[in-house]
Short mmCIF file of C-alpha atoms and ligand atoms in Angstrom, two decimals:
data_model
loop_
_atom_site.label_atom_id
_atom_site.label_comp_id
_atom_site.label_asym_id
_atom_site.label_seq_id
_atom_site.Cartn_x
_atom_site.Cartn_y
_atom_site.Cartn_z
CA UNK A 134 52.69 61.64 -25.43
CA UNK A 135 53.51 58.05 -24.52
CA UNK A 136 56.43 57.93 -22.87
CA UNK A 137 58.99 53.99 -21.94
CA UNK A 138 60.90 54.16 -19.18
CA UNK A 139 63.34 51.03 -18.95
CA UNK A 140 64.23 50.25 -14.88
CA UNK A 141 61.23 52.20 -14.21
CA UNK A 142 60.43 49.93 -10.87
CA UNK A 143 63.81 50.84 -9.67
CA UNK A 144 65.09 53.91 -7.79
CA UNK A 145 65.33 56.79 -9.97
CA UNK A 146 62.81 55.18 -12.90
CA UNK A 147 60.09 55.41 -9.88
CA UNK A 148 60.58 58.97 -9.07
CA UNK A 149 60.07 59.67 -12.83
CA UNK A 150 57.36 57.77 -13.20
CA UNK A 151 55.80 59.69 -10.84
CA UNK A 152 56.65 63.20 -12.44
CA UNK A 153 55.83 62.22 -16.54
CA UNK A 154 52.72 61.07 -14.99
CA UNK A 155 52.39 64.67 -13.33
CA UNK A 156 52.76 66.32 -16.97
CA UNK A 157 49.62 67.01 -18.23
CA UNK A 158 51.42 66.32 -22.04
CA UNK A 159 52.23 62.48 -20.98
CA UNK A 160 49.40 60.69 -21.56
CA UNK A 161 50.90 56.90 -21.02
CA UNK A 162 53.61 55.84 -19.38
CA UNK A 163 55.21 52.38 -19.98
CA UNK A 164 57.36 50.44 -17.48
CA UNK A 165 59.67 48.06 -18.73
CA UNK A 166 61.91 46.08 -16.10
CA UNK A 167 62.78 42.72 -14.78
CA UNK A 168 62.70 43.29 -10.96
CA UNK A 169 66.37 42.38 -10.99
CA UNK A 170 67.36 45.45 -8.65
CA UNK A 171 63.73 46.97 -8.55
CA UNK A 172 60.67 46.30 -6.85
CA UNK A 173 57.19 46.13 -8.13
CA UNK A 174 56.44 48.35 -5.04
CA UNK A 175 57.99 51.11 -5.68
CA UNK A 176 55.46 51.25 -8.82
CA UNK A 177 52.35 50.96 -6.38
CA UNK A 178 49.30 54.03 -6.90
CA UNK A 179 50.97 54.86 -10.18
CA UNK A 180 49.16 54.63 -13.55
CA UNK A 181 51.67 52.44 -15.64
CA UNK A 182 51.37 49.99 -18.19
CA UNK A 183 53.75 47.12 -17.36
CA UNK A 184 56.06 45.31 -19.39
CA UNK A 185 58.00 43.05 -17.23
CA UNK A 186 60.98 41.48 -18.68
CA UNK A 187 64.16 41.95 -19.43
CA UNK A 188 65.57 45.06 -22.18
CA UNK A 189 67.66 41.80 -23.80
CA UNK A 190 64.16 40.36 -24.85
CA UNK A 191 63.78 42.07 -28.36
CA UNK A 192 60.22 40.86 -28.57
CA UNK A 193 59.20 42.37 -25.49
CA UNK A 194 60.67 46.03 -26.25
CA UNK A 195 59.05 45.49 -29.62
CA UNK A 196 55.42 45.81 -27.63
CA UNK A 197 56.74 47.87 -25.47
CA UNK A 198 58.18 50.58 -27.78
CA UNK A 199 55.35 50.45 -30.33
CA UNK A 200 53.57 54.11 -31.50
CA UNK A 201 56.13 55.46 -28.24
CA UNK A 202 57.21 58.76 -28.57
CA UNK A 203 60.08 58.49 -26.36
CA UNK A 204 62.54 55.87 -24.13
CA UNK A 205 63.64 56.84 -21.08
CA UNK A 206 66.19 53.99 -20.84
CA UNK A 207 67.31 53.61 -17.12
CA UNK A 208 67.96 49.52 -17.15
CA UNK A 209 71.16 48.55 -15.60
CA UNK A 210 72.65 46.48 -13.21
CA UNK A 211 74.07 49.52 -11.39
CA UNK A 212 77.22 49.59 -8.90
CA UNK A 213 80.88 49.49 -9.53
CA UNK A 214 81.69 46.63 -7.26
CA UNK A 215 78.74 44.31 -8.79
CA UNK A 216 80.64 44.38 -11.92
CA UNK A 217 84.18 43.85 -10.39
CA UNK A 218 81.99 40.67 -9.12
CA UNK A 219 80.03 39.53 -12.19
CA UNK A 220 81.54 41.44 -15.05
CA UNK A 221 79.80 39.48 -17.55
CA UNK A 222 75.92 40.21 -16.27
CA UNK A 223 77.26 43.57 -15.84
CA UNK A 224 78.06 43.91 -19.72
CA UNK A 225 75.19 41.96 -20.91
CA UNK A 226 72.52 44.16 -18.98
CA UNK A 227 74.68 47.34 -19.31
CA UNK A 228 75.94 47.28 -23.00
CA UNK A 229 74.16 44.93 -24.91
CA UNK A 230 70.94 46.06 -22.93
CA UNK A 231 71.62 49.15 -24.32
CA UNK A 232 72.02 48.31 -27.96
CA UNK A 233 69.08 46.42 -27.97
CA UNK A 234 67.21 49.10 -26.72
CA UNK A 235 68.50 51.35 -29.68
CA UNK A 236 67.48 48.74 -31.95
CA UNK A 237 64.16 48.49 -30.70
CA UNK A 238 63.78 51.68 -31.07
CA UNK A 239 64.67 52.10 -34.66
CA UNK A 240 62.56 49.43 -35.90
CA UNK A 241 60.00 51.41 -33.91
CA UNK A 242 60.18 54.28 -36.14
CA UNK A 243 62.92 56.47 -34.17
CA UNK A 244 61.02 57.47 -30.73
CA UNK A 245 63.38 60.08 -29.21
CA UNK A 246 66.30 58.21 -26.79
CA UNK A 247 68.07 59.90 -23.36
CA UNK A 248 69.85 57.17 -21.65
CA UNK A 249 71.67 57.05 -18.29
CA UNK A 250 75.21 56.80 -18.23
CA UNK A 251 77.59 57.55 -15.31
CA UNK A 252 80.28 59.44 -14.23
CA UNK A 253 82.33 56.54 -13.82
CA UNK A 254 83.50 56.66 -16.75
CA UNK A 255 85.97 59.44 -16.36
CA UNK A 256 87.55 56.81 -14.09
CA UNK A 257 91.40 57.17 -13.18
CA UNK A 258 91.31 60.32 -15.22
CA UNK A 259 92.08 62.55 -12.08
CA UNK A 260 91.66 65.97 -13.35
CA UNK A 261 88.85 68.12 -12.15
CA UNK A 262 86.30 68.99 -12.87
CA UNK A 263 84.78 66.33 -14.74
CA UNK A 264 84.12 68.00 -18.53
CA UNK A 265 82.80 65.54 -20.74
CA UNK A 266 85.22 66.39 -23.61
CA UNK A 267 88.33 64.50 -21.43
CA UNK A 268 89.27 61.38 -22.19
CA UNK A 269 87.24 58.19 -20.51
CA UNK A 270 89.53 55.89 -18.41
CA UNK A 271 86.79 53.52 -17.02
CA UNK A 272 88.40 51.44 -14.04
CA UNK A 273 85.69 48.88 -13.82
CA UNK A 274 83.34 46.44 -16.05
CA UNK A 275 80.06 49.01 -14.89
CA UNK A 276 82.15 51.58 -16.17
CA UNK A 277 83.37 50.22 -19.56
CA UNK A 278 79.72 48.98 -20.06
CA UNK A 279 78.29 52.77 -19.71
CA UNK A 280 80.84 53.88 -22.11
CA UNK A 281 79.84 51.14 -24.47
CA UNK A 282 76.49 52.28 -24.29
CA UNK A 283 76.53 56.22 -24.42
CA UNK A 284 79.04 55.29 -27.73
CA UNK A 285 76.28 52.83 -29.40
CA UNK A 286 73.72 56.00 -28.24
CA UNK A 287 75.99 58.15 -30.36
CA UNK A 288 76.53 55.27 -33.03
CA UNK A 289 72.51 55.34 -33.49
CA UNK A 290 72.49 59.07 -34.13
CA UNK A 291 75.21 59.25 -36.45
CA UNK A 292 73.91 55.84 -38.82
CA UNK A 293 70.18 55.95 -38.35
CA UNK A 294 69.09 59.35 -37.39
CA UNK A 295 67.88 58.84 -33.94
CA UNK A 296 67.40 61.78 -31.68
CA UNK A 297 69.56 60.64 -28.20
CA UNK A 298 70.42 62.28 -25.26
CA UNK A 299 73.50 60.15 -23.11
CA UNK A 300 73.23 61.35 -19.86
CA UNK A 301 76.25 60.71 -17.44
CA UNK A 302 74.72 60.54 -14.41
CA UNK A 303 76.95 61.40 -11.38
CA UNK A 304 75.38 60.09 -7.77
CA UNK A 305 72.03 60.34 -7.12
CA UNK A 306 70.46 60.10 -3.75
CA UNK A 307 67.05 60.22 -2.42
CA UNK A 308 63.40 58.41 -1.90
CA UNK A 309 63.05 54.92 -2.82
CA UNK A 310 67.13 54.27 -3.16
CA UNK A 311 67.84 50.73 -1.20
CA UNK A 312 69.81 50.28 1.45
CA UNK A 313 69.03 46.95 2.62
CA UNK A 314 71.61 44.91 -0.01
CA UNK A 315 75.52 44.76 -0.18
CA UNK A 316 75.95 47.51 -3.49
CA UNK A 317 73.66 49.67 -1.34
CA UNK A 318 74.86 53.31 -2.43
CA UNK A 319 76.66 55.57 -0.17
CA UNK A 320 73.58 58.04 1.50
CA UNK A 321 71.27 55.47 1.61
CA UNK A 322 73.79 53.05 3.24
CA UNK A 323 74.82 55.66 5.76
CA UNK A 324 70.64 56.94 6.55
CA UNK A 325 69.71 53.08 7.13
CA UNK A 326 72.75 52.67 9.22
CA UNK A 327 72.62 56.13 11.70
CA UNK A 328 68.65 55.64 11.98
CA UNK A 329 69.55 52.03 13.01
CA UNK A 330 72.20 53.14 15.45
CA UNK A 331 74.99 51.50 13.85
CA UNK A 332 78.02 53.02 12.73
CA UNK A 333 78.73 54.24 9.06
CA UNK A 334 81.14 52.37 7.45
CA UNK A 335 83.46 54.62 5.55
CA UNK A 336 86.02 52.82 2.98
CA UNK A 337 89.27 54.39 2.77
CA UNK A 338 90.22 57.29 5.12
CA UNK A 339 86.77 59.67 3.99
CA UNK A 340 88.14 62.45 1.84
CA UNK A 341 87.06 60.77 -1.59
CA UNK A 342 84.61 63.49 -3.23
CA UNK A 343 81.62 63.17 -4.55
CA UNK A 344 79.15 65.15 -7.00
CA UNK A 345 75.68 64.30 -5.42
CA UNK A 346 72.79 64.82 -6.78
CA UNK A 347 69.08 65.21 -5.92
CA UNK A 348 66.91 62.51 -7.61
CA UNK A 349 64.06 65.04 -7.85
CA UNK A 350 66.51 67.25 -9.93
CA UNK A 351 67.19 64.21 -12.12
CA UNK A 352 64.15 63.41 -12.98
CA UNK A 353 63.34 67.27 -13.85
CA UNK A 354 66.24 67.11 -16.18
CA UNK A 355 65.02 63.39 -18.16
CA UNK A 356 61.30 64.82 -17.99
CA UNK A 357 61.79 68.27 -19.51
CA UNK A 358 64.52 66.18 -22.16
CA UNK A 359 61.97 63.79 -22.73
CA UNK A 360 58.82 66.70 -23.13
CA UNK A 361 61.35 69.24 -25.38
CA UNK A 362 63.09 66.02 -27.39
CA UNK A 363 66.63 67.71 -25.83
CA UNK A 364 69.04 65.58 -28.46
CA UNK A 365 73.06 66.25 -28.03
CA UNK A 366 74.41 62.47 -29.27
CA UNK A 367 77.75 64.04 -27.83
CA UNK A 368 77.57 63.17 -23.62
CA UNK A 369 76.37 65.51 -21.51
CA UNK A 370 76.58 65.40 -17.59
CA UNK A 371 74.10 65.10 -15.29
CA UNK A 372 75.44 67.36 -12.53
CA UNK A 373 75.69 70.40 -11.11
CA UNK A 374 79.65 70.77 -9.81
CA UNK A 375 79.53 70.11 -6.33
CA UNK A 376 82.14 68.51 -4.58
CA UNK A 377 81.38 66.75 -1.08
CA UNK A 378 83.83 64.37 0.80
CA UNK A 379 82.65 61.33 2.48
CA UNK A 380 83.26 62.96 6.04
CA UNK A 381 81.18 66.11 5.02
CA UNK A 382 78.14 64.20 3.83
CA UNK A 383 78.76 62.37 7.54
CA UNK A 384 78.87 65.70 9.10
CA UNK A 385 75.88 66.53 7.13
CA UNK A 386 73.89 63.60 7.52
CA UNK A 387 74.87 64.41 11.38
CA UNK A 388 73.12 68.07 11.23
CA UNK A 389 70.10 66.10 9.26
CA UNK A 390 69.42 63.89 11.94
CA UNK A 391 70.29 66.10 14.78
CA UNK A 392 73.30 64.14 16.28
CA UNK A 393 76.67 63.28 14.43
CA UNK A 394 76.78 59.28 13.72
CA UNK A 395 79.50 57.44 14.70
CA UNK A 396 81.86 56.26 11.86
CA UNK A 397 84.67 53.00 11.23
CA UNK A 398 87.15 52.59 8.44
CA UNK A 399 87.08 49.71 6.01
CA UNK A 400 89.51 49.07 3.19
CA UNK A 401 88.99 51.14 -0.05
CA UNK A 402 87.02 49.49 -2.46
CA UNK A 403 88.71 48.11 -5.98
CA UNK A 404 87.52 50.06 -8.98
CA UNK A 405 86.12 52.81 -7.15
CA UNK A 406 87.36 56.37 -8.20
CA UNK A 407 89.23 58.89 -5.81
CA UNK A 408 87.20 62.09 -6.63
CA UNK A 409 84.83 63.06 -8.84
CA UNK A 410 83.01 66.03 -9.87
CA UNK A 411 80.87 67.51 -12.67
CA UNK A 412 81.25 70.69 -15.08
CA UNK A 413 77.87 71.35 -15.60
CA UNK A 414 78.33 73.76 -18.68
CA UNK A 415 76.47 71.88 -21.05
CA UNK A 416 73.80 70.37 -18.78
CA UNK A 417 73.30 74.20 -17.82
CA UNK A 418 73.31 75.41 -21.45
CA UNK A 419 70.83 72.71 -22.59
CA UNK A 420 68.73 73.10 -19.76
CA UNK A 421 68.54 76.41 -18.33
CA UNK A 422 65.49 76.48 -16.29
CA UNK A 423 66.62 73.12 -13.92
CA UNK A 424 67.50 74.74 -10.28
CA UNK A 425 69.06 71.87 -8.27
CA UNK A 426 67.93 71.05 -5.10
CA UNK A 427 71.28 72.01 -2.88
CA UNK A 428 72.53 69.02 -0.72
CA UNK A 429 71.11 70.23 2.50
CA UNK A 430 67.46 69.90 1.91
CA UNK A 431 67.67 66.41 -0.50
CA UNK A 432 69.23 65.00 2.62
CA UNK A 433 66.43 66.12 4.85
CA UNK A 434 63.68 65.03 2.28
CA UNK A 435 65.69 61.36 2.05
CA UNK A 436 65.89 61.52 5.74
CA UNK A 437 62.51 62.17 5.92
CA UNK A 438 61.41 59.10 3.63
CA UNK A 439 64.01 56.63 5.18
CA UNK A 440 62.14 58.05 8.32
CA UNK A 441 58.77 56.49 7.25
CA UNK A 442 59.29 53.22 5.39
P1 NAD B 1163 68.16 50.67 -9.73
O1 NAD B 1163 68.88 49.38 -9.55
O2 NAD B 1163 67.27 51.10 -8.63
O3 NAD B 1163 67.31 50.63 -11.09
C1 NAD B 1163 67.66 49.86 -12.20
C2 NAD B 1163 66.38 49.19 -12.68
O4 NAD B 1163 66.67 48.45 -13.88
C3 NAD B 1163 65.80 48.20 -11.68
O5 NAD B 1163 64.41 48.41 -11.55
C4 NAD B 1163 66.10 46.84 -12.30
O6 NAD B 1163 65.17 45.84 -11.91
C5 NAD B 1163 66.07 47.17 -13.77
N1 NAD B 1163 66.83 46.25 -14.61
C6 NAD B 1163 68.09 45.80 -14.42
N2 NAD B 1163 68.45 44.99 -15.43
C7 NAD B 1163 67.38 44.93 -16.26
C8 NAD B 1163 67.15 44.26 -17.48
N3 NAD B 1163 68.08 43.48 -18.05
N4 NAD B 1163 65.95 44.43 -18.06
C9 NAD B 1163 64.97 45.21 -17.52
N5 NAD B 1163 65.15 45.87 -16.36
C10 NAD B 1163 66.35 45.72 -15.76
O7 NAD B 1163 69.27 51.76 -10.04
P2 NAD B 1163 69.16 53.35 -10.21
O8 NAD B 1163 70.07 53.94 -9.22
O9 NAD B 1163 67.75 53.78 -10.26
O10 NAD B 1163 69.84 53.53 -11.63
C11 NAD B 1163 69.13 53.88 -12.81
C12 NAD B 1163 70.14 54.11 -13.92
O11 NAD B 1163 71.00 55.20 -13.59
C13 NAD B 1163 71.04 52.92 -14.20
O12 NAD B 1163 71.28 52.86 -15.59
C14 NAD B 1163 72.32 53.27 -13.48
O13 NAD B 1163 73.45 52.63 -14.02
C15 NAD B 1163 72.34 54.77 -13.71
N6 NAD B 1163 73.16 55.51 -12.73
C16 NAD B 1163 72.73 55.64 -11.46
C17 NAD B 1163 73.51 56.36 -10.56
C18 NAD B 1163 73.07 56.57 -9.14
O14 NAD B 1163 73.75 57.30 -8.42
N7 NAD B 1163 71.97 55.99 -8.68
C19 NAD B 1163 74.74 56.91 -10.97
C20 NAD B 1163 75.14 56.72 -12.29
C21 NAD B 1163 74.33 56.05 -13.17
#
């Protein structure tokens, strides 16, 4: 099976690199990115073919996408406040990335589709938990541009027949996530600062919740979707119904790293959502054999990794 993954030099596109190439039924594995966010290092001792470019290049997704039998499309200019910054490269990488994706893929003959989406979506809808039948109230350009594209995923089921999977991925933490650039996300951010000795910076006053999510249960999710062709064009999120405030994941982090890290306030950040977590019912009903990894030990094993860069 020859398998795309767009963003595959980036955080979580890395990490699944490395497990399709662990499945004895992948027998290629294609990397398209543009190093925007991701690093050509994170791609180092694994088998890939290489497509570097950007997913708005139709010409270069047409090699890429050719006799594929799946796209695991990951490309984005992630982070809420980058959009509120640069809404435009936001859309263009997010939403139009994403349609010309799709279209590469149908005049590729209709290779099978799961794309990542986000939680922000659900936006200043405050009810929880999250169920993916509510109504989207995106509060930011990222957020808008991940609806756009799970809704052109769902677009290219309904008029052309493709098999697609929107994932709405809620946030993801673990090996190979940066922490060394201003949209850093949250763990990272706090493991680089604690190792460091620095305080954590925590915006607002901490009890914001969050859904987090092991990277090495994320990519067990995209690889089994990618190896059993899981299509639902309706979306489907990627979580498991946890709900963790910013002060826990400190007090956490503190049991991690064997003394509790010292913490400041900073403003709350525009666009960013108050609490969010997942109902996992359909996640759980499609995939049935995924056991997360609980909060606890990702930590450690990110700890751990942050430990030995
Ligand atoms: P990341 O920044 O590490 O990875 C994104 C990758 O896409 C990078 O390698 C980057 O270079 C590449 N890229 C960006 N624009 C591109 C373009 N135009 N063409 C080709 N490649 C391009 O981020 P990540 O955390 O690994 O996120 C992966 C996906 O998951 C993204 O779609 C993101 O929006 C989504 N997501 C992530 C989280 C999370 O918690 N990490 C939460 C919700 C959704």
């Amino acid at each position: 099976m020859r398998v795309v993954v767009t963003g595959g030099a980036g955080f979580i596109g890395a990490n699944l690199v490395a497990e399709l190439l662990a499945r004895r039924q992948v027998t290629e594995v294609r990397v398209v990115d543009d190093f925007s966010t991701g690093h050509k290092s994170n791609l180092a001792g694994l088998a890939v073919t290489l497509y570097e470019g950007s997913v708005l290049d139709p010409e270069l997704l047409d090699e890429a996408f050719a006799g594929a039998d799946a796209v695991v499309h990951l490309a984005a200019l992630p982070s809420v406040p980058r959009s509120v910054a640069d809404p435009l490269a936001s859309h263009h990488a997010n939403a139009t990335g994403t349609l010309q994706v799709l279209e590469a893929a149908r005049r590729a003959g209709g290779p099978y589709v799961v794309a990542a989406s986000s939680s922000s979506v659900y936006g200043a809808n405050r009810e929880l938990p999250k169920r993916e039948t509510m109504r989207p109230a995106p509060m930011s350009p990222y957020a808008v541009g991940k609806l756009a594209a799970e809704s052109y995923l769902a677009a290219h089921h309904h008029c052309y027949g493709l098999d697609v999977l929107p994932l709405r991925f809620f946030n993801v933490f673990g090996p190979l996530q940066s922490a060394d650039h201003a949209y850093a996300a949250v763990v990272p951010a706090f493991l680089d600062a604690a190792l460091a000795g620095r305080p954590l910076t925590v915006h607002g006053d901490g009890r914001q919740s969050r859904d987090f999510t092991y990277v090495g249960t994320v990519t067990e999710v995209l690889a089994e979707a990618v190896l059993r062709r899981v299509a639902h064009p309706d979306p489907v999120n990627l979580a498991f119904g946890t709900r963790t405030t910013l002060l826990e994941l400190v007090a956490q982090l503190g049991t991690v790293l064997g003394q509790p890290p010292a913490v400041v306030h900073a403003a709350p950040r525009p666009g960013d959502v108050r609490d969010s977590q997942a109902d996992g019912t359909r996640l759980r009903a499609l995939f049935p054999g995924v056991v997360p990894v609980p909060l606890a030990e990702g930590l450690a094993r990110t700890a751990a990794w942050f430990r030995g860069r």
